[in-house]
PDB file of C-alpha atoms in Angstrom:
ATOM      1  CA  GLN A 375       0.000   0.000   0.000  1.00 53.00           C
ATOM      2  CA  GLN A 376       1.540   3.248  -1.143  1.00 60.00           C
ATOM      3  CA  GLN A 377       0.882   5.787   1.569  1.00 89.00           C
ATOM      4  CA  VAL A 378       2.424   8.771  -0.206  1.00 95.00           C
ATOM      5  CA  LYS A 379       1.572   9.322  -3.860  1.00 96.00           C
ATOM      6  CA  GLN A 380       3.764  11.682  -5.855  1.00 97.00           C
ATOM      7  CA  SER A 381       3.211  13.253  -9.241  1.00 96.00           C
ATOM      8  CA  PRO A 382       4.356  13.799 -11.891  1.00 97.00           C
ATOM      9  CA  GLN A 383       6.955  11.083 -12.443  1.00 96.00           C
ATOM     10  CA  SER A 384       8.979  13.444 -14.576  1.00 97.00           C
ATOM     11  CA  LEU A 385       8.918  17.141 -15.296  1.00 98.00           C
ATOM     12  CA  ILE A 386      10.692  19.322 -17.836  1.00 98.00           C
ATOM     13  CA  VAL A 387      10.860  23.046 -17.171  1.00 98.00           C
ATOM     14  CA  GLN A 388      12.622  25.894 -18.884  1.00 98.00           C
ATOM     15  CA  LYS A 389      15.193  27.930 -16.998  1.00 97.00           C
ATOM     16  CA  GLY A 390      13.458  30.620 -14.999  1.00 97.00           C
ATOM     17  CA  GLY A 391      10.171  28.748 -14.891  1.00 97.00           C
ATOM     18  CA  ILE A 392       8.252  27.348 -11.927  1.00 98.00           C
ATOM     19  CA  SER A 393       8.492  23.649 -11.105  1.00 98.00           C
ATOM     20  CA  ILE A 394       5.580  22.152  -9.189  1.00 98.00           C
ATOM     21  CA  ILE A 395       5.562  18.669  -7.692  1.00 98.00           C
ATOM     22  CA  ASN A 396       2.561  17.300  -5.825  1.00 98.00           C
ATOM     23  CA  CYS A 397       2.106  14.688  -3.138  1.00 98.00           C
ATOM     24  CA  ALA A 398      -0.917  13.181  -1.445  1.00 98.00           C
ATOM     25  CA  TYR A 399      -0.929  11.098   1.697  1.00 96.00           C
ATOM     26  CA  GLU A 400      -3.389   8.735   3.337  1.00 93.00           C
ATOM     27  CA  ASN A 401      -2.287   8.354   6.933  1.00 91.00           C
ATOM     28  CA  THR A 402      -3.693  11.226   8.996  1.00 91.00           C
ATOM     29  CA  ALA A 403      -1.167  10.446  11.737  1.00 89.00           C
ATOM     30  CA  PHE A 404       1.649  11.893   9.602  1.00 91.00           C
ATOM     31  CA  ASP A 405       2.928  15.097  11.169  1.00 89.00           C
ATOM     32  CA  TYR A 406       6.185  15.840   9.392  1.00 90.00           C
ATOM     33  CA  PHE A 407       6.515  16.328   5.641  1.00 93.00           C
ATOM     34  CA  PRO A 408      10.015  16.777   4.193  1.00 93.00           C
ATOM     35  CA  TRP A 409      11.188  17.076   0.631  1.00 96.00           C
ATOM     36  CA  TYR A 410      14.461  15.504  -0.416  1.00 96.00           C
ATOM     37  CA  GLN A 411      16.644  16.246  -3.419  1.00 97.00           C
ATOM     38  CA  GLN A 412      18.784  13.511  -4.911  1.00 96.00           C
ATOM     39  CA  PHE A 413      21.487  13.892  -7.536  1.00 96.00           C
ATOM     40  CA  PRO A 414      22.779  10.857  -9.455  1.00 92.00           C
ATOM     41  CA  GLY A 415      25.217   8.849  -7.369  1.00 89.00           C
ATOM     42  CA  LYS A 416      24.360  10.726  -4.177  1.00 92.00           C
ATOM     43  CA  GLY A 417      22.113  10.109  -1.228  1.00 94.00           C
ATOM     44  CA  PRO A 418      18.912  12.087  -0.684  1.00 95.00           C
ATOM     45  CA  ALA A 419      19.488  15.491   0.911  1.00 94.00           C
ATOM     46  CA  LEU A 420      16.888  17.327   2.937  1.00 92.00           C
ATOM     47  CA  LEU A 421      15.651  20.379   1.056  1.00 95.00           C
ATOM     48  CA  ILE A 422      12.789  21.765   3.106  1.00 94.00           C
ATOM     49  CA  ALA A 423      10.188  20.400   5.511  1.00 93.00           C
ATOM     50  CA  ILE A 424       6.845  21.406   6.975  1.00 93.00           C
ATOM     51  CA  ARG A 425       4.556  20.456   9.819  1.00 90.00           C
ATOM     52  CA  PRO A 426       0.737  20.507   9.548  1.00 89.00           C
ATOM     53  CA  ASP A 427       0.322  23.562  11.779  1.00 90.00           C
ATOM     54  CA  VAL A 428       1.348  25.857   8.918  1.00 92.00           C
ATOM     55  CA  SER A 429       0.024  26.044   5.366  1.00 94.00           C
ATOM     56  CA  GLU A 430       3.162  27.293   3.688  1.00 96.00           C
ATOM     57  CA  LYS A 431       6.891  27.426   4.265  1.00 96.00           C
ATOM     58  CA  LYS A 432       9.395  29.212   2.084  1.00 97.00           C
ATOM     59  CA  GLU A 433      13.156  28.878   1.968  1.00 95.00           C
ATOM     60  CA  GLY A 434      14.789  30.816  -0.815  1.00 96.00           C
ATOM     61  CA  ARG A 435      13.390  29.651  -4.140  1.00 97.00           C
ATOM     62  CA  PHE A 436      11.725  26.595  -2.553  1.00 97.00           C
ATOM     63  CA  THR A 437       8.204  26.689  -1.092  1.00 97.00           C
ATOM     64  CA  ILE A 438       6.087  23.947   0.425  1.00 97.00           C
ATOM     65  CA  SER A 439       2.325  24.410   0.310  1.00 96.00           C
ATOM     66  CA  PHE A 440       0.324  22.212   2.653  1.00 96.00           C
ATOM     67  CA  ASN A 441      -3.405  21.444   2.592  1.00 95.00           C
ATOM     68  CA  LYS A 442      -4.334  19.400   5.645  1.00 94.00           C
ATOM     69  CA  SER A 443      -7.996  18.900   4.760  1.00 94.00           C
ATOM     70  CA  ALA A 444      -7.113  17.587   1.308  1.00 95.00           C
ATOM     71  CA  LYS A 445      -4.147  15.619   2.665  1.00 95.00           C
ATOM     72  CA  GLN A 446      -1.925  17.103  -0.001  1.00 97.00           C
ATOM     73  CA  PHE A 447       1.327  19.018  -0.102  1.00 97.00           C
ATOM     74  CA  SER A 448       3.418  20.371  -2.894  1.00 98.00           C
ATOM     75  CA  LEU A 449       6.865  21.713  -3.675  1.00 98.00           C
ATOM     76  CA  HIS A 450       7.244  24.830  -5.766  1.00 98.00           C
ATOM     77  CA  ILE A 451      10.638  25.755  -7.177  1.00 98.00           C
ATOM     78  CA  MET A 452      10.677  29.330  -8.370  1.00 98.00           C
ATOM     79  CA  ASP A 453      13.099  30.608 -11.013  1.00 98.00           C
ATOM     80  CA  SER A 454      14.166  27.022 -11.761  1.00 98.00           C
ATOM     81  CA  GLN A 455      17.826  26.607 -12.711  1.00 98.00           C
ATOM     82  CA  PRO A 456      19.667  23.851 -14.607  1.00 97.00           C
ATOM     83  CA  GLY A 457      21.440  23.043 -11.331  1.00 97.00           C
ATOM     84  CA  ASP A 458      18.052  22.122  -9.865  1.00 98.00           C
ATOM     85  CA  SER A 459      17.873  19.144 -12.247  1.00 98.00           C
ATOM     86  CA  ALA A 460      17.596  16.171  -9.902  1.00 98.00           C
ATOM     87  CA  THR A 461      15.115  13.689  -8.513  1.00 97.00           C
ATOM     88  CA  TYR A 462      12.822  15.067  -5.832  1.00 98.00           C
ATOM     89  CA  PHE A 463      11.125  12.935  -3.221  1.00 97.00           C
ATOM     90  CA  CYS A 464       8.349  13.896  -0.898  1.00 97.00           C
ATOM     91  CA  ALA A 465       8.105  11.996   2.350  1.00 94.00           C
ATOM     92  CA  ALA A 466       6.075  11.803   5.521  1.00 93.00           C
ATOM     93  CA  SER A 467       6.592  10.530   9.032  1.00 88.00           C
ATOM     94  CA  TYR A 468       5.081  10.580  12.498  1.00 83.00           C
ATOM     95  CA  GLY A 469       5.899   9.499  15.999  1.00 73.00           C
ATOM     96  CA  THR A 470       7.944  10.576  18.954  1.00 65.00           C
ATOM     97  CA  SER A 471      10.817   8.132  19.016  1.00 59.00           C
ATOM     98  CA  ASN A 472      11.043   6.773  15.494  1.00 62.00           C
ATOM     99  CA  TYR A 473      10.854   9.047  12.491  1.00 73.00           C
ATOM    100  CA  LYS A 474      10.982   6.456   9.748  1.00 82.00           C
ATOM    101  CA  LEU A 475      10.202   8.137   6.461  1.00 87.00           C
ATOM    102  CA  THR A 476       7.581   6.982   3.986  1.00 91.00           C
ATOM    103  CA  PHE A 477       8.661   8.250   0.572  1.00 94.00           C
ATOM    104  CA  GLY A 478       6.850   9.055  -2.619  1.00 95.00           C
ATOM    105  CA  LYS A 479       8.152   7.431  -5.802  1.00 94.00           C
ATOM    106  CA  GLY A 480      10.082  10.514  -6.868  1.00 96.00           C
ATOM    107  CA  THR A 481       9.955  13.113  -9.643  1.00 97.00           C
ATOM    108  CA  LEU A 482      12.783  13.513 -12.117  1.00 97.00           C
ATOM    109  CA  LEU A 483      13.095  17.236 -12.785  1.00 98.00           C
ATOM    110  CA  THR A 484      14.962  18.480 -15.827  1.00 98.00           C
ATOM    111  CA  VAL A 485      15.529  22.211 -16.185  1.00 98.00           C
ATOM    112  CA  ASN A 486      16.548  23.163 -19.701  1.00 96.00           C
ATOM    113  CA  PRO A 487      18.906  26.119 -20.142  1.00 94.00           C
TER     114      PRO A 487
ATOM    115  CA  ASP B1381      28.950  15.943   2.371  1.00 83.00           C
ATOM    116  CA  SER B1382      26.372  14.781   4.925  1.00 87.00           C
ATOM    117  CA  GLY B1383      28.950  13.364   7.326  1.00 93.00           C
ATOM    118  CA  VAL B1384      27.459   9.872   7.043  1.00 97.00           C
ATOM    119  CA  THR B1385      29.910   7.335   5.640  1.00 97.00           C
ATOM    120  CA  GLN B1386      28.882   4.127   3.929  1.00 98.00           C
ATOM    121  CA  THR B1387      31.196   1.389   2.746  1.00 98.00           C
ATOM    122  CA  PRO B1388      31.646  -0.112   0.299  1.00 97.00           C
ATOM    123  CA  LYS B1389      30.285   2.168  -2.430  1.00 97.00           C
ATOM    124  CA  HIS B1390      29.792  -0.695  -4.826  1.00 97.00           C
ATOM    125  CA  LEU B1391      29.420  -4.419  -4.279  1.00 97.00           C
ATOM    126  CA  ILE B1392      28.967  -7.175  -6.823  1.00 98.00           C
ATOM    127  CA  THR B1393      28.231 -10.643  -5.558  1.00 98.00           C
ATOM    128  CA  ALA B1394      26.628 -13.898  -6.640  1.00 98.00           C
ATOM    129  CA  THR B1395      23.244 -15.283  -5.738  1.00 98.00           C
ATOM    130  CA  GLY B1396      23.195 -17.201  -2.486  1.00 98.00           C
ATOM    131  CA  GLN B1397      26.044 -15.210  -0.981  1.00 98.00           C
ATOM    132  CA  ARG B1398      26.104 -13.039   2.140  1.00 98.00           C
ATOM    133  CA  VAL B1399      27.331  -9.443   2.353  1.00 98.00           C
ATOM    134  CA  THR B1400      27.751  -6.814   5.049  1.00 98.00           C
ATOM    135  CA  LEU B1401      27.167  -3.124   4.467  1.00 98.00           C
ATOM    136  CA  ARG B1402      28.643  -0.653   6.896  1.00 98.00           C
ATOM    137  CA  CYS B1403      27.460   2.753   8.013  1.00 98.00           C
ATOM    138  CA  SER B1404      29.228   5.308  10.198  1.00 98.00           C
ATOM    139  CA  PRO B1405      26.785   7.983  11.371  1.00 96.00           C
ATOM    140  CA  ARG B1406      27.586  11.656  11.800  1.00 95.00           C
ATOM    141  CA  SER B1407      29.602  12.399  14.906  1.00 93.00           C
ATOM    142  CA  GLY B1408      27.273  12.465  17.883  1.00 89.00           C
ATOM    143  CA  ASP B1409      24.253  10.996  16.102  1.00 93.00           C
ATOM    144  CA  LEU B1410      22.641   8.143  18.019  1.00 92.00           C
ATOM    145  CA  SER B1411      19.981   7.144  15.517  1.00 92.00           C
ATOM    146  CA  VAL B1412      20.629   5.091  12.356  1.00 94.00           C
ATOM    147  CA  TYR B1413      18.031   4.245   9.727  1.00 94.00           C
ATOM    148  CA  TRP B1414      18.498   1.856   6.798  1.00 96.00           C
ATOM    149  CA  TYR B1415      16.644   2.287   3.512  1.00 96.00           C
ATOM    150  CA  GLN B1416      16.560   0.317   0.274  1.00 96.00           C
ATOM    151  CA  GLN B1417      16.146   2.122  -3.038  1.00 95.00           C
ATOM    152  CA  SER B1418      15.085   0.186  -6.116  1.00 92.00           C
ATOM    153  CA  LEU B1419      13.520   1.252  -9.396  1.00 86.00           C
ATOM    154  CA  ASP B1420      10.226  -0.514  -8.794  1.00 85.00           C
ATOM    155  CA  GLN B1421       9.783   0.002  -5.041  1.00 85.00           C
ATOM    156  CA  GLY B1422      11.438   3.393  -4.620  1.00 89.00           C
ATOM    157  CA  LEU B1423      12.887   4.261  -1.198  1.00 93.00           C
ATOM    158  CA  GLN B1424      11.719   1.812   1.445  1.00 94.00           C
ATOM    159  CA  PHE B1425      12.419   1.926   5.161  1.00 93.00           C
ATOM    160  CA  LEU B1426      14.117  -1.211   6.436  1.00 95.00           C
ATOM    161  CA  ILE B1427      15.069  -0.766  10.076  1.00 95.00           C
ATOM    162  CA  HIS B1428      15.881   1.824  12.750  1.00 93.00           C
ATOM    163  CA  TYR B1429      18.427   1.596  15.548  1.00 94.00           C
ATOM    164  CA  TYR B1430      18.887   4.024  18.390  1.00 92.00           C
ATOM    165  CA  ASN B1431      21.928   3.881  20.650  1.00 93.00           C
ATOM    166  CA  GLY B1432      22.415   0.187  19.996  1.00 95.00           C
ATOM    167  CA  GLU B1433      18.789  -0.864  20.294  1.00 94.00           C
ATOM    168  CA  GLU B1434      16.388  -1.786  17.526  1.00 94.00           C
ATOM    169  CA  ARG B1435      13.510   0.689  17.494  1.00 90.00           C
ATOM    170  CA  ALA B1436      11.429  -0.191  14.444  1.00 90.00           C
ATOM    171  CA  LYS B1437      11.294  -2.548  11.519  1.00 91.00           C
ATOM    172  CA  GLY B1438       9.860  -1.839   8.111  1.00 91.00           C
ATOM    173  CA  ASN B1439       9.830  -3.920   4.967  1.00 83.00           C
ATOM    174  CA  ILE B1440      12.909  -5.901   5.909  1.00 93.00           C
ATOM    175  CA  LEU B1441      13.206  -9.480   4.741  1.00 94.00           C
ATOM    176  CA  GLU B1442      14.014 -12.239   7.238  1.00 96.00           C
ATOM    177  CA  ARG B1443      17.220 -12.853   5.252  1.00 97.00           C
ATOM    178  CA  PHE B1444      18.336  -9.354   6.243  1.00 97.00           C
ATOM    179  CA  SER B1445      19.502  -8.280   9.674  1.00 97.00           C
ATOM    180  CA  ALA B1446      21.208  -5.281  11.183  1.00 97.00           C
ATOM    181  CA  GLN B1447      22.927  -4.171  14.334  1.00 97.00           C
ATOM    182  CA  GLN B1448      24.360  -1.038  15.860  1.00 98.00           C
ATOM    183  CA  PHE B1449      27.590  -1.313  17.788  1.00 97.00           C
ATOM    184  CA  PRO B1450      28.746   0.532  20.949  1.00 96.00           C
ATOM    185  CA  ASP B1451      30.733   2.976  18.794  1.00 96.00           C
ATOM    186  CA  LEU B1452      27.376   3.674  17.035  1.00 96.00           C
ATOM    187  CA  HIS B1453      28.353   2.401  13.617  1.00 97.00           C
ATOM    188  CA  SER B1454      25.834   0.066  12.067  1.00 98.00           C
ATOM    189  CA  GLU B1455      25.984  -2.932   9.796  1.00 98.00           C
ATOM    190  CA  LEU B1456      23.316  -4.349   7.517  1.00 98.00           C
ATOM    191  CA  ASN B1457      23.746  -8.036   6.790  1.00 98.00           C
ATOM    192  CA  LEU B1458      22.130  -9.490   3.690  1.00 98.00           C
ATOM    193  CA  SER B1459      22.184 -13.264   3.258  1.00 97.00           C
ATOM    194  CA  SER B1460      21.030 -15.856   0.716  1.00 97.00           C
ATOM    195  CA  LEU B1461      21.088 -13.075  -1.809  1.00 98.00           C
ATOM    196  CA  GLU B1462      18.712 -13.099  -4.756  1.00 97.00           C
ATOM    197  CA  LEU B1463      18.765 -11.141  -8.002  1.00 97.00           C
ATOM    198  CA  GLY B1464      15.902  -9.016  -6.687  1.00 95.00           C
ATOM    199  CA  ASP B1465      18.043  -7.774  -3.803  1.00 97.00           C
ATOM    200  CA  SER B1466      20.063  -5.682  -6.247  1.00 97.00           C
ATOM    201  CA  ALA B1467      19.463  -2.105  -5.141  1.00 97.00           C
ATOM    202  CA  LEU B1468      20.954   0.954  -3.524  1.00 97.00           C
ATOM    203  CA  TYR B1469      21.122   0.708   0.240  1.00 98.00           C
ATOM    204  CA  PHE B1470      21.242   3.945   2.205  1.00 97.00           C
ATOM    205  CA  CYS B1471      21.739   4.640   5.826  1.00 96.00           C
ATOM    206  CA  ALA B1472      20.700   7.881   7.443  1.00 95.00           C
ATOM    207  CA  SER B1473      21.574   9.230  10.853  1.00 93.00           C
ATOM    208  CA  ALA B1474      19.871  11.648  13.207  1.00 90.00           C
ATOM    209  CA  PRO B1475      20.928  13.124  16.542  1.00 84.00           C
ATOM    210  CA  ARG B1476      18.178  11.587  18.642  1.00 73.00           C
ATOM    211  CA  ALA B1477      15.444   9.030  18.145  1.00 63.00           C
ATOM    212  CA  GLY B1478      12.804  11.717  18.045  1.00 64.00           C
ATOM    213  CA  ASN B1479      14.729  14.090  15.821  1.00 62.00           C
ATOM    214  CA  THR B1480      13.098  14.528  12.476  1.00 68.00           C
ATOM    215  CA  GLU B1481      16.029  15.586  10.323  1.00 81.00           C
ATOM    216  CA  ALA B1482      17.879  12.591   8.950  1.00 86.00           C
ATOM    217  CA  PHE B1483      21.115  12.871   6.988  1.00 91.00           C
ATOM    218  CA  PHE B1484      21.738  10.277   4.299  1.00 95.00           C
ATOM    219  CA  GLY B1485      24.981   8.658   3.271  1.00 97.00           C
ATOM    220  CA  GLN B1486      25.933   8.188  -0.370  1.00 96.00           C
ATOM    221  CA  GLY B1487      24.719   4.622  -0.384  1.00 97.00           C
ATOM    222  CA  THR B1488      26.043   1.199  -1.297  1.00 98.00           C
ATOM    223  CA  ARG B1489      25.075  -0.082  -4.712  1.00 97.00           C
ATOM    224  CA  LEU B1490      24.595  -3.845  -4.467  1.00 98.00           C
ATOM    225  CA  THR B1491      24.499  -5.907  -7.626  1.00 97.00           C
ATOM    226  CA  VAL B1492      23.626  -9.579  -7.335  1.00 98.00           C
ATOM    227  CA  VAL B1493      24.548 -11.642 -10.391  1.00 97.00           C
TER     228      VAL B1493
END
């Protein structure tokens, strides 16, 4: 059972454009929603994260929008750059002593120059 | 560089064999998580250790086992290997069991032939 559904699988954006990746979750116990960025040959790196008590969080060109009632959250990358080309994973977790992450399947983002 | 070290980077072995993957967490981190990344299943949580104790198990096969040693490094043991075990194996560390931010190593790519 896939608890976090991510779309699209792949995305091509022109330099300077906005990249939008969406995720939906099923488990209402989730209370931590991070996004990870992974370059080929590297491990996932935490990009930005949000908790359900806020609807939006912005860090530089990266923004998470969160809709608790719809059980959806999304990553927006403003002014996308070729260096942003990577695979992006949304994830979710909950708990107090074990924050195992449930990941989406990933989105391969290509930013054309 | 996340500060998490995984060895070896690449491993090629035959079916039926046993291998050990090693993870050294960031200095001071007590929590170690293991994940498997494959094309069809994506990133899947395997097991979580905190300060030497097993805290949670995910989709880990009975042929797989792990442990965390007093110096906090962790090993993932994979036995009776099958072709389908070919994947990237990541470990991630976090300062405390309840800390949400996990830092991933660069992974071990296991190929079973």
